[in-house]
XYZ file of C-alpha atoms in Angstrom:
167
model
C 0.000 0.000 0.000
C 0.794 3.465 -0.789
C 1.410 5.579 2.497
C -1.258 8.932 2.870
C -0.754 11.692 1.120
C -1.615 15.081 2.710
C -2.489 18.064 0.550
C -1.857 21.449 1.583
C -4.737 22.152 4.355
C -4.230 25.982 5.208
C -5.927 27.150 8.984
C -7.327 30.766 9.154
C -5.663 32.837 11.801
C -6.532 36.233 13.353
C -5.757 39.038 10.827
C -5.649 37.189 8.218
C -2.791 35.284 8.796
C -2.698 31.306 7.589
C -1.082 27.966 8.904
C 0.017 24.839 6.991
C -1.632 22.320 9.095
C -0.172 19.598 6.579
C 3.426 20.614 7.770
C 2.852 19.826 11.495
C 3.277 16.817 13.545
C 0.620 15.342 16.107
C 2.395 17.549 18.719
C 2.388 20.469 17.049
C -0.959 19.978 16.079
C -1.795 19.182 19.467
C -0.275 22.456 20.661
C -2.609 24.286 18.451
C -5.736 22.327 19.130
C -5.312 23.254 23.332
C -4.089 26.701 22.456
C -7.847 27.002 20.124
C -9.539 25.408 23.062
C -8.445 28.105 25.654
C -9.211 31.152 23.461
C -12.274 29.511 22.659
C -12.704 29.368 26.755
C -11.689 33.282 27.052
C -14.194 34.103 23.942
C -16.972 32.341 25.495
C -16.601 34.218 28.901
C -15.903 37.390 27.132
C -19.126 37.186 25.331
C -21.121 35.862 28.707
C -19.850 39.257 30.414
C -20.720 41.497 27.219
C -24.346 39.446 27.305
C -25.163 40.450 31.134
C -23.881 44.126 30.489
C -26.254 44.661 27.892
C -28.968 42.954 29.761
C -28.066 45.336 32.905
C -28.377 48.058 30.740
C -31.434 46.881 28.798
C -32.890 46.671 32.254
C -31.888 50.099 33.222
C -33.471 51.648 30.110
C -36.492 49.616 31.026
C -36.474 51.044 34.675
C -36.446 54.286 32.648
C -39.185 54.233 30.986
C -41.175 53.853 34.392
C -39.528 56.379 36.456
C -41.937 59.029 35.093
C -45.098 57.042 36.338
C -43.737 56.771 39.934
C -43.358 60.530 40.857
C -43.559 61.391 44.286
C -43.745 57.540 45.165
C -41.520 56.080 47.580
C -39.294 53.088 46.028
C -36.014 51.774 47.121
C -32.650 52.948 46.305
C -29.623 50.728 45.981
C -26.635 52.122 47.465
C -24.749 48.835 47.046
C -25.614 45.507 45.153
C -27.052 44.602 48.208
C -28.270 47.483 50.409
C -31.130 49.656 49.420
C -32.773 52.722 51.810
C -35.845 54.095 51.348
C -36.046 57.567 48.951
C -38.473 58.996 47.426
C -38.566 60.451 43.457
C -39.019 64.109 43.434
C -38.107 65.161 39.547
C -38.412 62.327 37.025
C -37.636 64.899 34.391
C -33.501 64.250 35.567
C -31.850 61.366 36.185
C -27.937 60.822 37.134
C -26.359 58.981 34.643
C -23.233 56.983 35.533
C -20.634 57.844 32.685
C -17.426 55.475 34.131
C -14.970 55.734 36.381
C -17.336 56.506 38.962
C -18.374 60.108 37.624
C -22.302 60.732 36.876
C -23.812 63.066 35.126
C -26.971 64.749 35.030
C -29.057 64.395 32.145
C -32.591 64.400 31.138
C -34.710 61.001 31.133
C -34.743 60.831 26.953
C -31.360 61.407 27.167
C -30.081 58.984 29.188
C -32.336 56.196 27.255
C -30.334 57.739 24.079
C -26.856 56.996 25.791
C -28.044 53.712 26.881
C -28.678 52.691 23.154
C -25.564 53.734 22.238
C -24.094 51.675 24.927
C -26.300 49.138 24.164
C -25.428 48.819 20.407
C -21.881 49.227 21.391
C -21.946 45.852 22.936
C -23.908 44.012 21.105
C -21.987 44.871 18.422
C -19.101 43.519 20.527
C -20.396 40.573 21.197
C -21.277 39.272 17.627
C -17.805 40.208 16.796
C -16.868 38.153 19.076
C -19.368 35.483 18.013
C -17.929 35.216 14.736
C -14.343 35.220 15.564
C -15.906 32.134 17.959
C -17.316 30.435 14.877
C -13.951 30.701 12.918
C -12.076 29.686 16.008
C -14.353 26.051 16.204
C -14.342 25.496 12.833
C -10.459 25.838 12.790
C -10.573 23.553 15.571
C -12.348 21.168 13.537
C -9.599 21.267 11.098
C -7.264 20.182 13.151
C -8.893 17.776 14.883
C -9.516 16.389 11.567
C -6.049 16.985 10.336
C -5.093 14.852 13.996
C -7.543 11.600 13.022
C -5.387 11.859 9.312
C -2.033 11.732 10.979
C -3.126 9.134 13.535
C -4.361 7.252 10.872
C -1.035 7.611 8.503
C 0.954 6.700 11.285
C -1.186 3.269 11.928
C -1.099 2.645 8.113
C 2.670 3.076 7.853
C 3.470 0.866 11.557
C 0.958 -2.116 9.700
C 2.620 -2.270 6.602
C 4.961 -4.989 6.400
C 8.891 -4.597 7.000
C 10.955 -4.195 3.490
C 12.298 -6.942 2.132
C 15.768 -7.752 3.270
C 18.104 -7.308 0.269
């Protein structure tokens, strides 16, 4: 039998960059596979974090929208993630809007929901970027999981062949 052949099987990198899988060993290839796997990790938890930051602020621009219904009603106001004292809304015409870096500013209620869609598109914008570098990053992981199984297989083709003849 004729041993495998490998054509050229070229792996997509970040900007655009490419790698000749059919040039690598198993460990190299095995290098690459667990360094895919962690990025893949850091991706996924990236995106998770992106996901609840727009949903906190989705939820803020929802609480928005209902802070002109409750004025002069008592509600409670957080002062940490888990302590909240009593308050009372006095003008729902202003709201303070946290801007980073733990500096608010004051701003009117429409536009506050305005920054919030920016902020909002901002990250989910983000987030399907990082989506898509996800999807590139498991189907280049497929490739060389694939290109693995080939070289596995090669390797058990060549060790059952039998020895050359002695001359």
């Amino acid at each position: 039998r004729e041993p495998l052949r490998f054509n050229q099987v070229l792996l997509k990198m970040a900007e655009g960059r490419e790698i000749d899988l059919s040039t690598m060993g198993i460990e190299q290839l095995t290098n690459i596979k667990t360094q895919h796997e962690q990025e893949l990790q850091e991706i996924s938890t990236n995106w998770r974090t992106l996901k609840e930051a727009e949903s906190r602020y989705v939820s803020t621009k929802s609480g928005l929208s209902t802070i002109a219904i409750n004025d002069g009603k008592e509600i409670l106001v957080p002062l940490t993630a888990s302590l909240y004292v009593p308050g009372e809304i006095i003008d729902t015409e202003k709201v303070l809007v946290d801007i980073g870096t733990g500096y608010f500013v004051e701003k009117n209620v429409n536009d506050a929901q305005e920054l919030l869609d920016r902020k909002i598109g901002i990250i989910t914008g983000n987030a399907d970027n990082l989506q898509a570098v996800a999807r590139q990053k498991q189907k280049n992981l497929e490739v060389i999981v694939d290109m693995m199984r080939s070289r596995l297989a090669q390797k058990e083709q060549m060790q059952s062949l039998p020895p050359p003849p002695a001359p």
